């Protein structure tokens, strides 16, 4: 049975102490919530990762992740952080292809394919984000965009490597805007993604792949979104900065 995940994306928020306090609160509030195939992941800025990984030790349903990692193994890339470095502090996941990285840092599918390879080689599980802009949806191009992000970003992987990935469908028009995709809109795309996975890797891989929804997910809309057959949890931005909201989203599975 595929894993259900609620992952927080803190983005560039919280200083060191604020991050540690929030994560301690989250651990206390969710430690008895995540059961069975459920997992809670918090993707923090790099500065928090080591300490959060220490706090998460002993809780096998709570993990930490980074929000980015460089495509090279190491070298003269001032200011960058490698996948090996992220792994070495105890992180298990890395978000790749977030629309903010695509938009503000020019990350394209070709670069993201390299980042995915390097992350996997270093034992990190990518949370690979895909999603269309409002303009693309209005031009009825959303299925083509999603497909090309999959084909160019991750379909070079063999089935075994692909099995390590988590996918996140995040319509760009819903991220940080307060506008959520309706449960039907999200389910339609998730079902499309799973169909594409089945065509490429077979039914078993498609069935086993965790596909998260992201975009203004909150305690009010999470239960309806998570009840959809192809939505396996959420990637949560703004609401992951409040322990109560984040925990209520985790509880939305129950
Ligand atoms: C995100 O950044 O991945 C995200 C989904 O943000 P928000 O929940 O704030 O829309």
Short mmCIF file of N, CA and C in Angstrom, two decimals, residues 47-206:
data_model
loop_
_atom_site.label_atom_id
_atom_site.label_comp_id
_atom_site.label_asym_id
_atom_site.label_seq_id
_atom_site.Cartn_x
_atom_site.Cartn_y
_atom_site.Cartn_z
N UNK A 47 19.64 25.66 7.44
CA UNK A 47 20.20 25.96 8.77
C UNK A 47 19.55 25.14 9.88
N UNK A 48 18.33 24.70 9.69
CA UNK A 48 17.65 23.94 10.75
C UNK A 48 17.86 22.44 10.66
N UNK A 49 18.29 21.98 9.49
CA UNK A 49 18.15 20.54 9.20
C UNK A 49 18.78 19.62 10.22
N UNK A 50 20.02 19.91 10.60
CA UNK A 50 20.71 19.00 11.51
C UNK A 50 19.97 18.90 12.84
N UNK A 51 19.59 20.05 13.39
CA UNK A 51 18.92 20.04 14.69
C UNK A 51 17.55 19.37 14.61
N UNK A 52 16.83 19.63 13.52
CA UNK A 52 15.51 18.99 13.39
C UNK A 52 15.66 17.47 13.27
N UNK A 53 16.68 17.05 12.52
CA UNK A 53 16.90 15.60 12.37
C UNK A 53 17.20 14.97 13.73
N UNK A 54 17.92 15.69 14.58
CA UNK A 54 18.20 15.17 15.92
C UNK A 54 16.90 15.05 16.73
N UNK A 55 16.06 16.09 16.63
CA UNK A 55 14.79 16.08 17.37
C UNK A 55 13.86 14.95 16.89
N UNK A 56 13.97 14.64 15.58
CA UNK A 56 13.06 13.63 15.00
C UNK A 56 13.53 12.20 15.28
N UNK A 57 14.76 12.06 15.80
CA UNK A 57 15.28 10.71 16.06
C UNK A 57 14.35 9.96 17.01
N UNK A 58 14.09 8.72 16.70
CA UNK A 58 13.22 7.93 17.58
C UNK A 58 11.75 7.98 17.16
N UNK A 59 11.42 8.90 16.25
CA UNK A 59 10.04 8.95 15.74
C UNK A 59 10.09 8.47 14.30
N UNK A 60 9.74 7.21 14.07
CA UNK A 60 9.97 6.69 12.72
C UNK A 60 8.94 7.18 11.70
N UNK A 61 7.92 7.90 12.15
CA UNK A 61 6.92 8.45 11.21
C UNK A 61 7.15 9.95 10.96
N UNK A 62 8.22 10.48 11.54
CA UNK A 62 8.49 11.92 11.36
C UNK A 62 9.89 12.07 10.77
N UNK A 63 9.96 12.78 9.63
CA UNK A 63 11.25 12.94 8.95
C UNK A 63 11.47 14.40 8.59
N UNK A 64 12.69 14.71 8.22
CA UNK A 64 12.97 16.06 7.76
C UNK A 64 13.55 16.03 6.35
N UNK A 65 13.40 17.16 5.67
CA UNK A 65 13.91 17.25 4.31
C UNK A 65 14.38 18.66 4.00
N UNK A 66 15.16 18.77 2.94
CA UNK A 66 15.61 20.08 2.45
C UNK A 66 14.65 20.56 1.37
N UNK A 67 14.84 21.79 0.94
CA UNK A 67 13.96 22.37 -0.09
C UNK A 67 14.66 22.47 -1.44
N UNK A 68 15.92 22.02 -1.46
CA UNK A 68 16.70 22.11 -2.68
C UNK A 68 18.03 21.41 -2.42
N UNK A 69 18.69 20.96 -3.46
CA UNK A 69 20.07 20.48 -3.35
C UNK A 69 20.68 20.62 -4.74
N UNK A 70 21.98 20.84 -4.77
CA UNK A 70 22.65 21.08 -6.05
C UNK A 70 22.79 19.79 -6.86
N UNK A 71 22.93 19.97 -8.18
CA UNK A 71 23.06 18.81 -9.06
C UNK A 71 24.45 18.20 -9.07
N UNK A 72 25.48 19.01 -8.70
CA UNK A 72 26.85 18.46 -8.69
C UNK A 72 27.10 17.74 -7.37
N UNK A 73 28.04 16.83 -7.39
CA UNK A 73 28.37 16.09 -6.16
C UNK A 73 29.03 17.00 -5.13
N UNK A 74 29.94 17.86 -5.62
CA UNK A 74 30.66 18.79 -4.73
C UNK A 74 31.40 19.76 -5.65
N UNK A 75 32.08 20.74 -5.06
CA UNK A 75 32.93 21.59 -5.90
C UNK A 75 32.75 23.06 -5.66
N UNK A 76 33.26 23.84 -6.61
CA UNK A 76 33.32 25.30 -6.47
C UNK A 76 31.99 25.91 -6.89
N UNK A 77 31.00 25.80 -6.01
CA UNK A 77 29.66 26.36 -6.27
C UNK A 77 29.26 27.17 -5.05
N UNK A 78 29.91 28.31 -4.90
CA UNK A 78 29.76 29.13 -3.70
C UNK A 78 28.29 29.37 -3.35
N UNK A 79 27.98 29.08 -2.10
CA UNK A 79 26.61 29.34 -1.63
C UNK A 79 25.66 28.18 -1.81
N UNK A 80 26.09 27.14 -2.51
CA UNK A 80 25.19 26.01 -2.76
C UNK A 80 25.38 24.91 -1.72
N UNK A 81 24.46 23.98 -1.66
CA UNK A 81 24.52 22.86 -0.72
C UNK A 81 24.27 21.57 -1.51
N UNK A 82 25.11 20.57 -1.26
CA UNK A 82 25.00 19.33 -2.05
C UNK A 82 24.03 18.34 -1.41
N UNK A 83 23.60 17.39 -2.22
CA UNK A 83 22.72 16.32 -1.72
C UNK A 83 23.43 15.51 -0.64
N UNK A 84 24.73 15.28 -0.83
CA UNK A 84 25.49 14.50 0.16
C UNK A 84 25.51 15.23 1.50
N UNK A 85 25.68 16.55 1.44
CA UNK A 85 25.69 17.34 2.69
C UNK A 85 24.33 17.27 3.38
N UNK A 86 23.27 17.37 2.58
CA UNK A 86 21.91 17.29 3.15
C UNK A 86 21.70 15.94 3.82
N UNK A 87 22.11 14.90 3.13
CA UNK A 87 21.94 13.55 3.66
C UNK A 87 22.77 13.39 4.96
N UNK A 88 23.95 13.98 4.97
CA UNK A 88 24.87 13.75 6.09
C UNK A 88 24.36 14.31 7.41
N UNK A 89 23.40 15.25 7.37
CA UNK A 89 22.88 15.77 8.63
C UNK A 89 21.61 15.04 9.08
N UNK A 90 21.21 14.03 8.33
CA UNK A 90 20.08 13.21 8.78
C UNK A 90 18.77 13.47 8.07
N UNK A 91 18.81 14.27 6.99
CA UNK A 91 17.58 14.50 6.23
C UNK A 91 17.29 13.28 5.35
N UNK A 92 16.01 13.02 5.12
CA UNK A 92 15.63 11.89 4.28
C UNK A 92 15.07 12.31 2.94
N UNK A 93 14.58 13.54 2.86
CA UNK A 93 13.86 14.01 1.67
C UNK A 93 14.49 15.30 1.14
N UNK A 94 14.18 15.59 -0.11
CA UNK A 94 14.49 16.92 -0.67
C UNK A 94 13.40 17.29 -1.67
N UNK A 95 12.87 18.51 -1.51
CA UNK A 95 11.91 19.01 -2.50
C UNK A 95 12.71 19.42 -3.74
N UNK A 96 12.27 18.96 -4.89
CA UNK A 96 12.90 19.39 -6.16
C UNK A 96 11.81 19.88 -7.11
N UNK A 97 12.15 20.93 -7.84
CA UNK A 97 11.22 21.40 -8.87
C UNK A 97 10.07 22.23 -8.34
N UNK A 98 10.19 22.72 -7.12
CA UNK A 98 9.12 23.60 -6.61
C UNK A 98 8.95 24.77 -7.58
N UNK A 99 7.73 25.23 -7.76
CA UNK A 99 7.48 26.28 -8.77
C UNK A 99 8.25 27.56 -8.45
N UNK A 100 8.52 27.81 -7.16
CA UNK A 100 9.31 29.01 -6.84
C UNK A 100 10.75 28.86 -7.31
N UNK A 101 11.29 27.65 -7.28
CA UNK A 101 12.65 27.41 -7.81
C UNK A 101 12.61 27.52 -9.35
N UNK A 102 11.52 27.01 -9.94
CA UNK A 102 11.42 27.10 -11.40
C UNK A 102 11.30 28.57 -11.82
N UNK A 103 10.49 29.33 -11.08
CA UNK A 103 10.19 30.71 -11.47
C UNK A 103 11.33 31.67 -11.14
N UNK A 104 11.84 31.62 -9.92
CA UNK A 104 12.81 32.65 -9.49
C UNK A 104 14.27 32.25 -9.74
N UNK A 105 14.53 30.97 -9.91
CA UNK A 105 15.91 30.52 -10.07
C UNK A 105 16.13 29.82 -11.40
N UNK A 106 15.16 29.92 -12.26
CA UNK A 106 15.31 29.42 -13.64
C UNK A 106 15.53 27.92 -13.73
N UNK A 107 15.03 27.16 -12.76
CA UNK A 107 15.25 25.71 -12.82
C UNK A 107 14.29 25.09 -13.83
N UNK A 108 14.86 24.40 -14.81
CA UNK A 108 14.01 23.78 -15.83
C UNK A 108 14.07 22.25 -15.69
N UNK A 109 13.29 21.58 -16.51
CA UNK A 109 13.17 20.12 -16.38
C UNK A 109 14.51 19.42 -16.56
N UNK A 110 15.33 19.96 -17.46
CA UNK A 110 16.63 19.32 -17.74
C UNK A 110 17.53 19.37 -16.50
N UNK A 111 17.58 20.55 -15.87
CA UNK A 111 18.37 20.69 -14.64
C UNK A 111 17.79 19.81 -13.54
N UNK A 112 16.47 19.79 -13.46
CA UNK A 112 15.81 19.03 -12.39
C UNK A 112 16.03 17.53 -12.55
N UNK A 113 16.19 17.08 -13.79
CA UNK A 113 16.51 15.66 -14.01
C UNK A 113 17.87 15.35 -13.39
N UNK A 114 18.82 16.29 -13.54
CA UNK A 114 20.16 16.08 -12.97
C UNK A 114 20.09 16.12 -11.44
N UNK A 115 19.35 17.08 -10.92
CA UNK A 115 19.22 17.18 -9.46
C UNK A 115 18.59 15.90 -8.89
N UNK A 116 17.61 15.37 -9.61
CA UNK A 116 16.96 14.14 -9.16
C UNK A 116 17.96 12.99 -9.09
N UNK A 117 18.77 12.87 -10.14
CA UNK A 117 19.78 11.79 -10.16
C UNK A 117 20.74 11.92 -8.98
N UNK A 118 21.21 13.14 -8.75
CA UNK A 118 22.20 13.34 -7.67
C UNK A 118 21.57 13.09 -6.31
N UNK A 119 20.34 13.54 -6.13
CA UNK A 119 19.66 13.31 -4.86
C UNK A 119 19.50 11.80 -4.61
N UNK A 120 19.04 11.09 -5.63
CA UNK A 120 18.83 9.64 -5.47
C UNK A 120 20.15 8.92 -5.20
N UNK A 121 21.19 9.33 -5.92
CA UNK A 121 22.50 8.70 -5.74
C UNK A 121 22.99 8.85 -4.30
N UNK A 122 22.58 9.92 -3.66
CA UNK A 122 23.02 10.19 -2.30
C UNK A 122 22.00 9.75 -1.24
N UNK A 123 21.04 8.98 -1.67
CA UNK A 123 20.12 8.37 -0.71
C UNK A 123 19.00 9.28 -0.22
N UNK A 124 18.76 10.38 -0.94
CA UNK A 124 17.63 11.25 -0.57
C UNK A 124 16.41 10.87 -1.41
N UNK A 125 15.25 11.02 -0.81
CA UNK A 125 14.01 10.79 -1.57
C UNK A 125 13.51 12.13 -2.08
N UNK A 126 13.49 12.34 -3.39
CA UNK A 126 12.96 13.61 -3.90
C UNK A 126 11.44 13.69 -3.77
N UNK A 127 10.97 14.86 -3.36
CA UNK A 127 9.54 15.20 -3.49
C UNK A 127 9.51 16.09 -4.73
N UNK A 128 9.16 15.48 -5.86
CA UNK A 128 9.32 16.15 -7.15
C UNK A 128 8.02 16.88 -7.51
N UNK A 129 8.13 18.21 -7.65
CA UNK A 129 6.92 19.03 -7.86
C UNK A 129 6.66 19.32 -9.33
N UNK A 130 5.40 19.21 -9.69
CA UNK A 130 4.98 19.54 -11.05
C UNK A 130 3.68 20.33 -10.95
N UNK A 131 3.40 21.12 -11.97
CA UNK A 131 2.15 21.88 -11.92
C UNK A 131 2.16 22.99 -12.96
N UNK A 132 0.95 23.34 -13.38
CA UNK A 132 0.79 24.33 -14.45
C UNK A 132 0.52 25.72 -13.88
N UNK A 133 0.82 26.74 -14.66
CA UNK A 133 0.48 28.12 -14.29
C UNK A 133 -0.99 28.37 -14.65
N UNK A 134 -1.49 29.50 -14.19
CA UNK A 134 -2.87 29.87 -14.50
C UNK A 134 -3.04 30.04 -16.02
N UNK A 135 -2.04 30.71 -16.60
CA UNK A 135 -2.08 30.94 -18.05
C UNK A 135 -2.17 29.61 -18.82
N UNK A 136 -1.37 28.65 -18.37
CA UNK A 136 -1.36 27.34 -19.04
C UNK A 136 -2.70 26.62 -18.86
N UNK A 137 -3.27 26.76 -17.66
CA UNK A 137 -4.59 26.11 -17.45
C UNK A 137 -5.65 26.79 -18.33
N UNK A 138 -5.60 28.12 -18.36
CA UNK A 138 -6.62 28.82 -19.16
C UNK A 138 -6.49 28.51 -20.64
N UNK A 139 -5.26 28.20 -21.05
CA UNK A 139 -5.06 27.84 -22.47
C UNK A 139 -5.28 26.34 -22.68
N UNK A 140 -5.79 25.67 -21.64
CA UNK A 140 -6.08 24.23 -21.71
C UNK A 140 -4.83 23.38 -22.00
N UNK A 141 -3.69 23.86 -21.49
CA UNK A 141 -2.44 23.13 -21.75
C UNK A 141 -2.00 22.32 -20.53
N UNK A 142 -2.82 22.30 -19.48
CA UNK A 142 -2.32 21.74 -18.22
C UNK A 142 -1.89 20.28 -18.32
N UNK A 143 -2.63 19.47 -19.08
CA UNK A 143 -2.23 18.06 -19.16
C UNK A 143 -0.88 17.92 -19.89
N UNK A 144 -0.70 18.72 -20.95
CA UNK A 144 0.56 18.65 -21.71
C UNK A 144 1.74 19.10 -20.85
N UNK A 145 1.52 20.16 -20.05
CA UNK A 145 2.60 20.68 -19.20
C UNK A 145 3.00 19.63 -18.17
N UNK A 146 2.00 19.06 -17.52
CA UNK A 146 2.27 18.03 -16.50
C UNK A 146 3.04 16.87 -17.14
N UNK A 147 2.58 16.46 -18.31
CA UNK A 147 3.23 15.32 -18.96
C UNK A 147 4.68 15.65 -19.31
N UNK A 148 4.93 16.85 -19.83
CA UNK A 148 6.32 17.17 -20.21
C UNK A 148 7.20 17.31 -18.97
N UNK A 149 6.64 17.80 -17.85
CA UNK A 149 7.44 17.88 -16.63
C UNK A 149 7.82 16.47 -16.15
N UNK A 150 6.90 15.53 -16.30
CA UNK A 150 7.21 14.14 -15.93
C UNK A 150 8.25 13.54 -16.88
N UNK A 151 7.96 13.68 -18.17
CA UNK A 151 8.83 13.03 -19.17
C UNK A 151 10.25 13.58 -19.09
N UNK A 152 10.36 14.90 -19.04
CA UNK A 152 11.70 15.51 -19.07
C UNK A 152 12.38 15.52 -17.71
N UNK A 153 11.58 15.50 -16.64
CA UNK A 153 12.18 15.60 -15.31
C UNK A 153 12.53 14.27 -14.67
N UNK A 154 11.65 13.27 -14.84
CA UNK A 154 11.87 12.03 -14.07
C UNK A 154 11.68 10.72 -14.85
N UNK A 155 11.19 10.79 -16.09
CA UNK A 155 10.94 9.53 -16.79
C UNK A 155 12.20 8.89 -17.36
N UNK A 156 13.36 9.52 -17.16
CA UNK A 156 14.61 8.86 -17.54
C UNK A 156 14.99 7.80 -16.51
N UNK A 157 14.35 7.83 -15.34
CA UNK A 157 14.70 6.89 -14.27
C UNK A 157 14.18 5.50 -14.60
N UNK A 158 14.91 4.48 -14.13
CA UNK A 158 14.33 3.14 -14.27
C UNK A 158 13.27 2.95 -13.18
N UNK A 159 12.53 1.87 -13.28
CA UNK A 159 11.38 1.69 -12.38
C UNK A 159 11.83 1.64 -10.92
N UNK A 160 12.98 1.05 -10.65
CA UNK A 160 13.43 0.92 -9.26
C UNK A 160 13.72 2.31 -8.67
N UNK A 161 14.46 3.11 -9.43
CA UNK A 161 14.79 4.46 -8.95
C UNK A 161 13.51 5.29 -8.83
N UNK A 162 12.63 5.15 -9.81
CA UNK A 162 11.39 5.93 -9.77
C UNK A 162 10.57 5.60 -8.53
N UNK A 163 10.66 4.35 -8.11
CA UNK A 163 9.90 3.90 -6.94
C UNK A 163 10.26 4.64 -5.65
N UNK A 164 11.40 5.33 -5.65
CA UNK A 164 11.82 6.08 -4.46
C UNK A 164 11.18 7.47 -4.41
N UNK A 165 10.70 7.94 -5.56
CA UNK A 165 10.19 9.32 -5.64
C UNK A 165 8.83 9.49 -5.00
N UNK A 166 8.62 10.70 -4.50
CA UNK A 166 7.27 11.16 -4.17
C UNK A 166 6.98 12.27 -5.17
N UNK A 167 5.78 12.29 -5.74
CA UNK A 167 5.41 13.38 -6.64
C UNK A 167 4.49 14.35 -5.91
N UNK A 168 4.56 15.60 -6.28
CA UNK A 168 3.62 16.59 -5.71
C UNK A 168 3.03 17.39 -6.85
N UNK A 169 1.71 17.31 -7.00
CA UNK A 169 1.03 18.17 -7.98
C UNK A 169 0.71 19.49 -7.29
N UNK A 170 1.32 20.55 -7.79
CA UNK A 170 1.09 21.87 -7.21
C UNK A 170 0.75 22.86 -8.31
N UNK A 171 -0.54 23.09 -8.55
CA UNK A 171 -0.89 24.10 -9.55
C UNK A 171 -0.34 25.45 -9.09
N UNK A 172 0.42 26.09 -9.95
CA UNK A 172 1.13 27.32 -9.54
C UNK A 172 0.14 28.39 -9.08
N UNK A 173 -1.04 28.41 -9.70
CA UNK A 173 -2.06 29.42 -9.37
C UNK A 173 -2.65 29.21 -7.98
N UNK A 174 -2.36 28.06 -7.35
CA UNK A 174 -2.91 27.80 -6.02
C UNK A 174 -1.87 27.96 -4.91
N UNK A 175 -0.62 28.18 -5.28
CA UNK A 175 0.43 28.21 -4.26
C UNK A 175 0.51 29.59 -3.60
N UNK A 176 0.24 29.61 -2.32
CA UNK A 176 0.34 30.85 -1.54
C UNK A 176 -0.70 31.89 -1.90
N UNK A 177 -1.71 31.50 -2.67
CA UNK A 177 -2.69 32.48 -3.15
C UNK A 177 -3.99 32.42 -2.36
N UNK A 178 -4.18 31.37 -1.58
CA UNK A 178 -5.46 31.19 -0.89
C UNK A 178 -6.49 30.54 -1.80
N UNK A 179 -6.15 30.38 -3.08
CA UNK A 179 -7.07 29.70 -4.01
C UNK A 179 -6.65 28.24 -4.08
N UNK A 180 -7.54 27.35 -3.69
CA UNK A 180 -7.21 25.92 -3.74
C UNK A 180 -7.84 25.31 -4.98
N UNK A 181 -7.15 24.33 -5.57
CA UNK A 181 -7.83 23.56 -6.61
C UNK A 181 -8.99 22.83 -5.93
N UNK A 182 -10.10 22.70 -6.62
CA UNK A 182 -11.20 21.94 -6.01
C UNK A 182 -10.74 20.49 -5.93
N UNK A 183 -11.40 19.74 -5.05
CA UNK A 183 -11.04 18.32 -4.92
C UNK A 183 -11.17 17.62 -6.28
N UNK A 184 -12.17 18.01 -7.07
CA UNK A 184 -12.38 17.37 -8.39
C UNK A 184 -11.24 17.74 -9.35
N UNK A 185 -10.86 19.03 -9.34
CA UNK A 185 -9.75 19.46 -10.23
C UNK A 185 -8.46 18.72 -9.86
N UNK A 186 -8.20 18.64 -8.56
CA UNK A 186 -6.96 17.99 -8.13
C UNK A 186 -7.00 16.50 -8.46
N UNK A 187 -8.12 15.85 -8.16
CA UNK A 187 -8.25 14.41 -8.44
C UNK A 187 -8.09 14.14 -9.94
N UNK A 188 -8.63 15.01 -10.76
CA UNK A 188 -8.53 14.81 -12.22
C UNK A 188 -7.06 14.75 -12.64
N UNK A 189 -6.27 15.67 -12.12
CA UNK A 189 -4.85 15.70 -12.49
C UNK A 189 -4.10 14.52 -11.86
N UNK A 190 -4.41 14.21 -10.61
CA UNK A 190 -3.73 13.08 -9.96
C UNK A 190 -4.00 11.77 -10.71
N UNK A 191 -5.25 11.61 -11.15
CA UNK A 191 -5.59 10.38 -11.90
C UNK A 191 -4.84 10.36 -13.23
N UNK A 192 -4.72 11.53 -13.85
CA UNK A 192 -3.97 11.64 -15.11
C UNK A 192 -2.50 11.26 -14.88
N UNK A 193 -1.91 11.79 -13.79
CA UNK A 193 -0.50 11.47 -13.48
C UNK A 193 -0.35 9.96 -13.29
N UNK A 194 -1.28 9.37 -12.53
CA UNK A 194 -1.15 7.93 -12.26
C UNK A 194 -1.29 7.12 -13.55
N UNK A 195 -2.13 7.60 -14.46
CA UNK A 195 -2.28 6.92 -15.75
C UNK A 195 -0.97 6.99 -16.55
N UNK A 196 -0.33 8.16 -16.51
CA UNK A 196 0.95 8.31 -17.21
C UNK A 196 2.01 7.41 -16.59
N UNK A 197 2.00 7.29 -15.27
CA UNK A 197 2.96 6.42 -14.59
C UNK A 197 2.73 4.96 -14.98
N UNK A 198 1.45 4.59 -15.08
CA UNK A 198 1.13 3.21 -15.45
C UNK A 198 1.62 2.91 -16.87
N UNK A 199 1.43 3.88 -17.77
CA UNK A 199 1.85 3.68 -19.16
C UNK A 199 3.37 3.55 -19.25
N UNK A 200 4.08 4.28 -18.40
CA UNK A 200 5.54 4.26 -18.47
C UNK A 200 6.14 3.09 -17.67
N UNK A 201 5.64 2.87 -16.46
CA UNK A 201 6.29 1.92 -15.54
C UNK A 201 5.43 0.71 -15.17
N UNK A 202 4.18 0.71 -15.60
CA UNK A 202 3.30 -0.40 -15.25
C UNK A 202 2.40 -0.06 -14.07
N UNK A 203 1.34 -0.86 -13.94
CA UNK A 203 0.30 -0.60 -12.93
C UNK A 203 0.84 -0.62 -11.51
N UNK A 204 1.77 -1.56 -11.24
CA UNK A 204 2.23 -1.72 -9.85
C UNK A 204 2.95 -0.47 -9.38
N UNK A 205 3.88 0.04 -10.20
CA UNK A 205 4.63 1.24 -9.83
C UNK A 205 3.66 2.42 -9.69
N UNK A 206 2.73 2.53 -10.64
CA UNK A 206 1.76 3.63 -10.59
C UNK A 206 0.95 3.58 -9.30
#
